[in-house]
mmCIF file of C-alpha atoms and ligand atoms in Angstrom:
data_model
loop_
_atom_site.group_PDB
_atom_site.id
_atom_site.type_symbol
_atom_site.label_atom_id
_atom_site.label_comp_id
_atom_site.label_asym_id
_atom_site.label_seq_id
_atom_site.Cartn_x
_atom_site.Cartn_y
_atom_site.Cartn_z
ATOM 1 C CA UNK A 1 10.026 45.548 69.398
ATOM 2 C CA UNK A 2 6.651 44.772 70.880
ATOM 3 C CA UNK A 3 4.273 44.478 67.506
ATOM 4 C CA UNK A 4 1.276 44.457 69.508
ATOM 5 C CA UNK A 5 1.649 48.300 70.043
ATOM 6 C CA UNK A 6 2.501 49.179 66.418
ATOM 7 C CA UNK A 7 -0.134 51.568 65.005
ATOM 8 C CA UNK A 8 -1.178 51.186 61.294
ATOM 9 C CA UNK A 9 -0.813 54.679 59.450
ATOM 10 C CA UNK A 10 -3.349 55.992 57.249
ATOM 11 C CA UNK A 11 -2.153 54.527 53.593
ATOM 12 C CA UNK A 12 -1.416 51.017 55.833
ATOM 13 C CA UNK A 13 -5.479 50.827 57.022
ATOM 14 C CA UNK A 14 -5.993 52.164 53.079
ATOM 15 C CA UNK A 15 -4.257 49.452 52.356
ATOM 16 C CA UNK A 16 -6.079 47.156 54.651
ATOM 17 C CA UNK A 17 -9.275 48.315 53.522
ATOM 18 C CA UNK A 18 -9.105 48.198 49.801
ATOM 19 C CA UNK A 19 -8.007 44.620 50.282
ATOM 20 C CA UNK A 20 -10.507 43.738 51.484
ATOM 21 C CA UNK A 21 -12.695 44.838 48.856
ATOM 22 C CA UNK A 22 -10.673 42.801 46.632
ATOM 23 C CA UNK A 23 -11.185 39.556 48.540
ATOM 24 C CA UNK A 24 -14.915 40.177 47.725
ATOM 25 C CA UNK A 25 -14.680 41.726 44.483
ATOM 26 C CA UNK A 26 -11.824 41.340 41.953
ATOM 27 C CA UNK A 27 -12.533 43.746 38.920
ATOM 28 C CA UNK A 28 -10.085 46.376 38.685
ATOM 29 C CA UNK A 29 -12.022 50.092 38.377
ATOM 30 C CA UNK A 30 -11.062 52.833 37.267
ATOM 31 C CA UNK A 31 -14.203 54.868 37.803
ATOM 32 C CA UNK A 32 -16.304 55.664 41.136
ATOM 33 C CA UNK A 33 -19.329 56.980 42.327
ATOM 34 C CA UNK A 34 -19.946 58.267 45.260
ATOM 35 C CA UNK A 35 -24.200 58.580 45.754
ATOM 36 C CA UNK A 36 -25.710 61.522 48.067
ATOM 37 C CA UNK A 37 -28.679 61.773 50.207
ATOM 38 C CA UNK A 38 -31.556 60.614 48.228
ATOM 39 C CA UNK A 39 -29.887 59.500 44.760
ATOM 40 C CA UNK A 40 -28.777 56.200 45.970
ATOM 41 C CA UNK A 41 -31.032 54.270 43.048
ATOM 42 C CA UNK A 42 -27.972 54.282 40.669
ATOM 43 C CA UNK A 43 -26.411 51.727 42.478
ATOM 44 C CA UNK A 44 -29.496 49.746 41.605
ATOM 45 C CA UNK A 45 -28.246 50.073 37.653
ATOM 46 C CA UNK A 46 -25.031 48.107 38.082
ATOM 47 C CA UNK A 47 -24.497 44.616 36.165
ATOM 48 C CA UNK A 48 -23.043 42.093 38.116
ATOM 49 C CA UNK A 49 -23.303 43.776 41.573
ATOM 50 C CA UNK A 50 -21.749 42.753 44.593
ATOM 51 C CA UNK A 51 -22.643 44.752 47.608
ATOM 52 C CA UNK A 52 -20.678 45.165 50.939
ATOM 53 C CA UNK A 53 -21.832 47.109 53.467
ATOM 54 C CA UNK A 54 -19.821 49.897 55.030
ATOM 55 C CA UNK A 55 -19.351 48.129 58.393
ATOM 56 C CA UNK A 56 -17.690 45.165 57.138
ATOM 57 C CA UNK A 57 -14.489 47.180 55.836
ATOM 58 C CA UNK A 58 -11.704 47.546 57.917
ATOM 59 C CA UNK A 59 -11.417 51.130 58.923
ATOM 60 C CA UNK A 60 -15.270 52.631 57.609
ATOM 61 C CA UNK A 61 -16.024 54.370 60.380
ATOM 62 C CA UNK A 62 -18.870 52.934 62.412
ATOM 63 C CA UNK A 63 -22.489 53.712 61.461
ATOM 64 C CA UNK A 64 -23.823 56.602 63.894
ATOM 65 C CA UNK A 65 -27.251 56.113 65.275
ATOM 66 C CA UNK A 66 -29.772 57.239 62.617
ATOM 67 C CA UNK A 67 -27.691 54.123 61.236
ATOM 68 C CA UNK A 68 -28.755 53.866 57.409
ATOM 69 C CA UNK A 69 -25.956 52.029 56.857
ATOM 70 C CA UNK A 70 -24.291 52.933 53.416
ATOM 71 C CA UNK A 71 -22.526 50.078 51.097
ATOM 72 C CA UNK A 72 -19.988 49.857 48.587
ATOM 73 C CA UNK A 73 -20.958 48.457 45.181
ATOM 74 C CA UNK A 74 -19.140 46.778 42.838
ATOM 75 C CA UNK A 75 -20.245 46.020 39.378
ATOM 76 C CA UNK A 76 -19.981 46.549 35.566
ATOM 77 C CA UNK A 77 -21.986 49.821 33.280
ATOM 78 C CA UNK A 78 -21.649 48.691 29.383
ATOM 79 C CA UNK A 79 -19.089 46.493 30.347
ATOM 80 C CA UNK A 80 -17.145 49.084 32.721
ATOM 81 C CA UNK A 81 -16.627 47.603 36.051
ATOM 82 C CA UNK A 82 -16.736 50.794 38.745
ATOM 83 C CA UNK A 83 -17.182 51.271 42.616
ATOM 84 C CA UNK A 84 -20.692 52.977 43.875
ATOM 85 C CA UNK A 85 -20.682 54.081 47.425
ATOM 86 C CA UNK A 86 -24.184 54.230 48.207
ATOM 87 C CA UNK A 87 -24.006 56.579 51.356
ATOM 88 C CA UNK A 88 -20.949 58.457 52.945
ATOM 89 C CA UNK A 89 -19.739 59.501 56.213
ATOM 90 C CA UNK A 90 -20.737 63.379 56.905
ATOM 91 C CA UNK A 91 -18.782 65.828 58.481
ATOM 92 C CA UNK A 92 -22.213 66.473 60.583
ATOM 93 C CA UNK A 93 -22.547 62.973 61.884
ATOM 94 C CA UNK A 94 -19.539 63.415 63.852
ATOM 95 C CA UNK A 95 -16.794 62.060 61.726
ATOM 96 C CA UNK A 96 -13.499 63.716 61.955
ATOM 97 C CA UNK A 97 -12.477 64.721 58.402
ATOM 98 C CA UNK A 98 -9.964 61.470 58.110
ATOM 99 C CA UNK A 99 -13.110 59.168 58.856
ATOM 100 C CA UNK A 100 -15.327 60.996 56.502
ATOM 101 C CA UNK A 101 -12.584 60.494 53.184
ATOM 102 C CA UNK A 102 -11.521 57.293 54.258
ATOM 103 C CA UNK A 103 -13.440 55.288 51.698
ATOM 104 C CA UNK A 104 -11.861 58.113 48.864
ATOM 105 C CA UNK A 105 -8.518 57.215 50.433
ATOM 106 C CA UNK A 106 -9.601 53.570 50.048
ATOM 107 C CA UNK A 107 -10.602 53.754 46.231
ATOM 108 C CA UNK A 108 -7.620 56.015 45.735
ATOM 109 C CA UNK A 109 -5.420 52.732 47.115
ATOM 110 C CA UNK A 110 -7.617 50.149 45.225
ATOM 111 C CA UNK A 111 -6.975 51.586 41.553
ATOM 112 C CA UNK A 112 -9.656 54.033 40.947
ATOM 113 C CA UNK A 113 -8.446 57.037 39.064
ATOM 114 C CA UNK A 114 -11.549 59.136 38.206
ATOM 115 C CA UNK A 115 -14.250 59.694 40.980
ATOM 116 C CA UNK A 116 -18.044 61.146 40.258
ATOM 117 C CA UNK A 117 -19.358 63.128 43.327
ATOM 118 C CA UNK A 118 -23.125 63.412 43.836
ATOM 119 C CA UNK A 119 -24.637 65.510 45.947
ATOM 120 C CA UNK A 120 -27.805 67.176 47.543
ATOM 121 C CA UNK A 121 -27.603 70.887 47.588
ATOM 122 C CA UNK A 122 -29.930 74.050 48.013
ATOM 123 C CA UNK A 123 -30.072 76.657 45.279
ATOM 124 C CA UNK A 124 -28.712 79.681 45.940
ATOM 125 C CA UNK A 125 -28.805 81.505 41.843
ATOM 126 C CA UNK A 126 -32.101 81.821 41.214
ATOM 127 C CA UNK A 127 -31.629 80.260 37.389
ATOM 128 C CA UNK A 128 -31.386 77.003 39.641
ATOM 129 C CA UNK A 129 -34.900 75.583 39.671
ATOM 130 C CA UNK A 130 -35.977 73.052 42.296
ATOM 131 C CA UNK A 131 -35.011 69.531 40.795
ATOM 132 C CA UNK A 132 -32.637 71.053 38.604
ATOM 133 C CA UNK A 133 -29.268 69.233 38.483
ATOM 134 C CA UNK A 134 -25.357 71.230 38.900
ATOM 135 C CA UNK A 135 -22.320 70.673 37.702
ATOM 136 C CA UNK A 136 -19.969 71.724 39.774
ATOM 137 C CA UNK A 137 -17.341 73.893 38.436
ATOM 138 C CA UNK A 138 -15.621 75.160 41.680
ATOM 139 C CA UNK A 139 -15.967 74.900 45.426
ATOM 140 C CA UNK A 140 -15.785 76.915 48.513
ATOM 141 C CA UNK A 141 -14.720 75.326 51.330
ATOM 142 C CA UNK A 142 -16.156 77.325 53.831
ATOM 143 C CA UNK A 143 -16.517 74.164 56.619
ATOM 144 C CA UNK A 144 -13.590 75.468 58.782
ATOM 145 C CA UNK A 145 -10.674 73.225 58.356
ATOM 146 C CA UNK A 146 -8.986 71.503 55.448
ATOM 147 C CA UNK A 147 -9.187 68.068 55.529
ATOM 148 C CA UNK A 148 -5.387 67.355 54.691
ATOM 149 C CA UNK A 149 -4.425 69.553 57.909
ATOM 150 C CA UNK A 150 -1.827 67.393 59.449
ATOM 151 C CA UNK A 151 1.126 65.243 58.402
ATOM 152 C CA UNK A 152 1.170 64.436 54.989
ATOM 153 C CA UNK A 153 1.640 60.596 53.452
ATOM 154 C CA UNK A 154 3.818 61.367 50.397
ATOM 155 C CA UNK A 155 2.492 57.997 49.456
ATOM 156 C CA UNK A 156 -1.266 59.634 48.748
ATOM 157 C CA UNK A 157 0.396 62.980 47.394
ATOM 158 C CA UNK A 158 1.772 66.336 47.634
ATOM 159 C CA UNK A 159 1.905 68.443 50.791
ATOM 160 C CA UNK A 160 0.411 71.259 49.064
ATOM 161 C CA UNK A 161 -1.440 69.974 46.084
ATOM 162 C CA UNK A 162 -2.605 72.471 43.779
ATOM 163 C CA UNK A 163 -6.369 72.952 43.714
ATOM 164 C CA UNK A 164 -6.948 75.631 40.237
ATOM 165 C CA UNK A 165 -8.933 72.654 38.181
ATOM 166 C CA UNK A 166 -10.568 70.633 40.936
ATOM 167 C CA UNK A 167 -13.403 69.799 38.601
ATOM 168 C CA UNK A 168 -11.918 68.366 35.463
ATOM 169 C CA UNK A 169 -12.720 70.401 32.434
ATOM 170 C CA UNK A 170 -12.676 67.347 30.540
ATOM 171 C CA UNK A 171 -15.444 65.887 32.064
ATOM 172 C CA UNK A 172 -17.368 68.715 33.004
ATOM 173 C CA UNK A 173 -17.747 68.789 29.005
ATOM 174 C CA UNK A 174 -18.876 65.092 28.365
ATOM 175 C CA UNK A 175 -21.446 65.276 31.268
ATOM 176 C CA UNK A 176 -22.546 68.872 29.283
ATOM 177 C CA UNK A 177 -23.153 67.180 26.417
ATOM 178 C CA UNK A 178 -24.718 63.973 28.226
ATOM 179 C CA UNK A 179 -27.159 66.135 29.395
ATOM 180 C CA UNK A 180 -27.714 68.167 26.092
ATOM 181 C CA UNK A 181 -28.364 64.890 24.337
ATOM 182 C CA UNK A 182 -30.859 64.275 26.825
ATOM 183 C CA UNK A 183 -32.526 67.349 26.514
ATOM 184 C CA UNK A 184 -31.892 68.111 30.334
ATOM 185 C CA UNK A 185 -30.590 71.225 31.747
ATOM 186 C CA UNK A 186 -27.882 71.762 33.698
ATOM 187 C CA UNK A 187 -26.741 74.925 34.560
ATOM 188 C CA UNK A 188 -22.375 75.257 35.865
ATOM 189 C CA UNK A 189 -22.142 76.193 38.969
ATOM 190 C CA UNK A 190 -19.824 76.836 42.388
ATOM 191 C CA UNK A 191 -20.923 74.718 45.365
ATOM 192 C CA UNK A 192 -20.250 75.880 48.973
ATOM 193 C CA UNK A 193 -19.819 73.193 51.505
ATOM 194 C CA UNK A 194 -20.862 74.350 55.143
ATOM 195 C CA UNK A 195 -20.226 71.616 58.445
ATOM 196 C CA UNK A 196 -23.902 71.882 58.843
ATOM 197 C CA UNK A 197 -26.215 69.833 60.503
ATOM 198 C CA UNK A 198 -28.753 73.106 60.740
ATOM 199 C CA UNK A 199 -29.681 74.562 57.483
ATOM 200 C CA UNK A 200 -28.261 78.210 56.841
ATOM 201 C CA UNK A 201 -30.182 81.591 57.918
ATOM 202 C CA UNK A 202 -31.311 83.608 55.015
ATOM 203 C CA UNK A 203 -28.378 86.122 55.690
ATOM 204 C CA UNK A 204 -25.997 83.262 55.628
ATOM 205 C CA UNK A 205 -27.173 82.501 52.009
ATOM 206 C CA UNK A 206 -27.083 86.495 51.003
ATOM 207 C CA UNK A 207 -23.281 85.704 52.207
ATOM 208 C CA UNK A 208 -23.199 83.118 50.270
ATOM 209 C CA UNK A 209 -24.289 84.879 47.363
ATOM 210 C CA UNK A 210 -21.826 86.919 47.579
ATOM 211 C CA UNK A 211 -18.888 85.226 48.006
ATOM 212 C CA UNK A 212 -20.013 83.480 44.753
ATOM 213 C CA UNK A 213 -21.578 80.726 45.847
ATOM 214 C CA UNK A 214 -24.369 79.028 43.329
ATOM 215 C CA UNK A 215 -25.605 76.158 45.828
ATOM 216 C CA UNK A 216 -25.210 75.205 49.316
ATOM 217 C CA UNK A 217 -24.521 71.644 50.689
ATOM 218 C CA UNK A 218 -22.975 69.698 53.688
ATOM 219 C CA UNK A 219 -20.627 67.200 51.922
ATOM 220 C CA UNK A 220 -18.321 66.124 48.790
ATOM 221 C CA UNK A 221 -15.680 69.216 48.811
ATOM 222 C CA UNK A 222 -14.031 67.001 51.777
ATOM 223 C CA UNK A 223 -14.148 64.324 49.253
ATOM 224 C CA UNK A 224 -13.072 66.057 46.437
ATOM 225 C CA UNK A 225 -9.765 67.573 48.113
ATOM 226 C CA UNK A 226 -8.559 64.303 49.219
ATOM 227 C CA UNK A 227 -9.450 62.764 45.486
ATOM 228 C CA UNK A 228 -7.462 65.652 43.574
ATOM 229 C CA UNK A 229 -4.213 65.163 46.488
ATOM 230 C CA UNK A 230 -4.243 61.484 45.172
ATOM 231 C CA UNK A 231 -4.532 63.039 41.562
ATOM 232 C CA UNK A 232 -7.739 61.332 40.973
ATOM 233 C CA UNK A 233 -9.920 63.031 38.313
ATOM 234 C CA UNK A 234 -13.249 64.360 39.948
ATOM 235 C CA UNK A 235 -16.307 65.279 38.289
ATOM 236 C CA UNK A 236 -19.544 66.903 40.481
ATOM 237 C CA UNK A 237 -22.870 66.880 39.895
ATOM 238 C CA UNK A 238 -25.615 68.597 42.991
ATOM 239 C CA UNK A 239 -29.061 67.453 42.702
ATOM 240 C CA UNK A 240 -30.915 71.435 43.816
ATOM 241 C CA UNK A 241 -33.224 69.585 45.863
ATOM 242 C CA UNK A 242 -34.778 73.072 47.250
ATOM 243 C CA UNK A 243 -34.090 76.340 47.063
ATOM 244 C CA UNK A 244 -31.994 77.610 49.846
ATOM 245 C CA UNK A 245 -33.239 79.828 53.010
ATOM 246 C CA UNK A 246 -35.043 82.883 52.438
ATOM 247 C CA UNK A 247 -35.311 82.416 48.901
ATOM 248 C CA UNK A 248 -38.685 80.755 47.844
ATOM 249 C CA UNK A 249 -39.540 82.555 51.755
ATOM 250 C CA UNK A 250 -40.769 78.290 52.665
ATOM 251 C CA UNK A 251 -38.817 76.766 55.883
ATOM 252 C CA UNK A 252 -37.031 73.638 54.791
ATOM 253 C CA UNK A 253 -36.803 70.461 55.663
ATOM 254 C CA UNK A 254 -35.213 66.632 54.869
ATOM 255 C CA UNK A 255 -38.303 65.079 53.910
ATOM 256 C CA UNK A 256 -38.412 67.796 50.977
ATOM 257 C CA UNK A 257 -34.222 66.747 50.394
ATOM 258 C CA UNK A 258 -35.207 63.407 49.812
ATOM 259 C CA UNK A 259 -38.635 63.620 47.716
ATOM 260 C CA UNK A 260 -36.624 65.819 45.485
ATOM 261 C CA UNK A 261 -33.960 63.100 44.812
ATOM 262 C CA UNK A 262 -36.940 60.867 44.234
ATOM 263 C CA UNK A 263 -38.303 62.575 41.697
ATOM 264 C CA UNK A 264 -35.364 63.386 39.348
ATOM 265 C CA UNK A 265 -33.867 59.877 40.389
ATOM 266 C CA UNK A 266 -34.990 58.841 36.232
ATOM 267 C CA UNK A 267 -32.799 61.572 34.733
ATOM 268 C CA UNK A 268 -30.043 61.133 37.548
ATOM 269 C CA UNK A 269 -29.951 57.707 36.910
ATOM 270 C CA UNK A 270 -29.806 57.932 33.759
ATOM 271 C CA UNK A 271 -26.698 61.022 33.096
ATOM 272 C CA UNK A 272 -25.103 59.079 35.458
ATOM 273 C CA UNK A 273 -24.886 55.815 33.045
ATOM 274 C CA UNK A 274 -24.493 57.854 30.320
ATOM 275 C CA UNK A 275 -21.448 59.382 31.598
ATOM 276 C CA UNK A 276 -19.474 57.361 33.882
ATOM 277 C CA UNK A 277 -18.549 55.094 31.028
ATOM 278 C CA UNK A 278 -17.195 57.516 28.829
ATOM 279 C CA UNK A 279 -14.896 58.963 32.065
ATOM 280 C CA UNK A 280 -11.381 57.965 30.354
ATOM 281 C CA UNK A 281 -8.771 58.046 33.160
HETATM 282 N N1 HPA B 301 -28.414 73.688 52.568
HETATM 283 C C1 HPA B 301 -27.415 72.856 52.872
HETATM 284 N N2 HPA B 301 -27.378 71.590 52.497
HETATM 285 C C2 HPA B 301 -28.395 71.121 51.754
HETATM 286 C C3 HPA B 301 -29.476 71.929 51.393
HETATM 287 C C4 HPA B 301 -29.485 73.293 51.822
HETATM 288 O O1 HPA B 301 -30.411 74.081 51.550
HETATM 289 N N3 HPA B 301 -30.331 71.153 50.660
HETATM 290 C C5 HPA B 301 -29.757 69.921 50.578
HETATM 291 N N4 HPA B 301 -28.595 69.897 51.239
#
């Protein structure tokens, strides 16, 4: 057999990948966090950190031009060593849907058993304020393909995994009363992931609306799929960084994305510490 033309599978460049990680970071974690567009300052509250940028894991897809290169953090919250991506691949950029959960595959293969999903979103219920944060309870997948379509690794999980509790109860109630301690709202809510790049049209959100949807983004149900098929625990939190299209009747744009993030990044932070410690796996 000529080895030269053997092809790594999936769980193998997993594999690869999370050692890796290992070589440059030993702790074993249990707990993840995966930061979205404009939130990335939490990674900036780790103990201990060691960062290592996207590019120099085996199997991270490569950067795409706008290139602001995302990194994996290691490093201890009251003691609790987790993972922080700071950045992900989008379906948007270009990524097929393998490259875009590769680093959950990674972190599945590396130990971590409860993942925290962060994300940008737009409001679509009106109870959502700008700046207001989410918890996800539910998703819609509504970005056109699943991202487990094709063979199926029984090493990673089921063929058909069941998705009725994506977003575990159990944590959905400590991050509730997180947030109640700190005297922050947060409204439940289901979050409907479109491919994007372009914003939606205002009929696309009265669509939305009606299918159930509570807030709009581009990412993290991808994420969250491939998490619950390797029976990770996932808990989701959307920063309502504006309110969608058609609703407040003002166009919208990324600038407005990211100054939002800014200025809730304090109370973001802040849940997030609060929380992710307490995330028993
Ligand atoms: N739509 C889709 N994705 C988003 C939005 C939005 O309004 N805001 C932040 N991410």
């Amino acid at each position: 057999m000529d080895q030269a033309f053997s092809v790594e599978t999936l769980y193998e460049r997993a594999e690869h990948a999370a050692r890796t990680i290992r070589a440059r970071w030993s702790e074993e974690a249990r707990s993840s966090v995966v930061l979205g567009s404009g939130l990335g300052a939490f990674a900036d509250e780790l103990d201990e950190p060691v960062a290592i940028p996207f590019e120099e894991i085996p199997g991270f897809a490569e950067t795409t031009v706008e290139g602001h290169a995302g990194r994996l953090v290691g490093g201890k919250i009251e003691g609790v060593p987790i993972v922080v991506m700071q950045g992900r691949f989008h379906f948007y950029e270009g990524y097929s849907f393998e490259e875009a959960t590769f680093p959950v595959r990674t972190l599945g293969v590396l130990g971590v058993r409860s993942l925290v999903l962060t994300n940008a979103a737009g409001g679509i219920n009106t109870a959502l304020k700008q700046g207001a944060l989410m918890l996800i309870s539910d998703h819609l997948n509504l970005m056109g393909a699943n991202p487990l379509r094709g063979a199926n690794d029984d090493r990673f999980g089921a063929r058909f995994p069941d998705m009725s509790e994506v977003y575990d109860r159990e944590y959905q109630e400590i991050a509730v009363a997180e947030a109640h301690e700190m005297k922050l709202q947060m409204e439940r809510g289901v979050y409907a992931a479109l491919s994007g790049p372009s914003y939606e049209t205002p009929a696309e959100i009265r669509m939305l609306r009606t299918l159930g949807a509570d807030a709009v983004g581009m990412s993290t149900v991808p994420e969250a799929i491939i998490a619950r098929h390797m029976g990770m625990r996932v808990l989701g939190i959307s920063c309502i960084t504006n309110m969608a299209a058609g609703i407040s009747g003002q166009p919208i744009n990324h600038a407005e994305v990211l100054e939002t993030g800014e200025r809730v990044r304090a109370d973001f932070t802040e849940l997030l510490r609060r929380v992710v410690s307490k995330l028993t796996v």
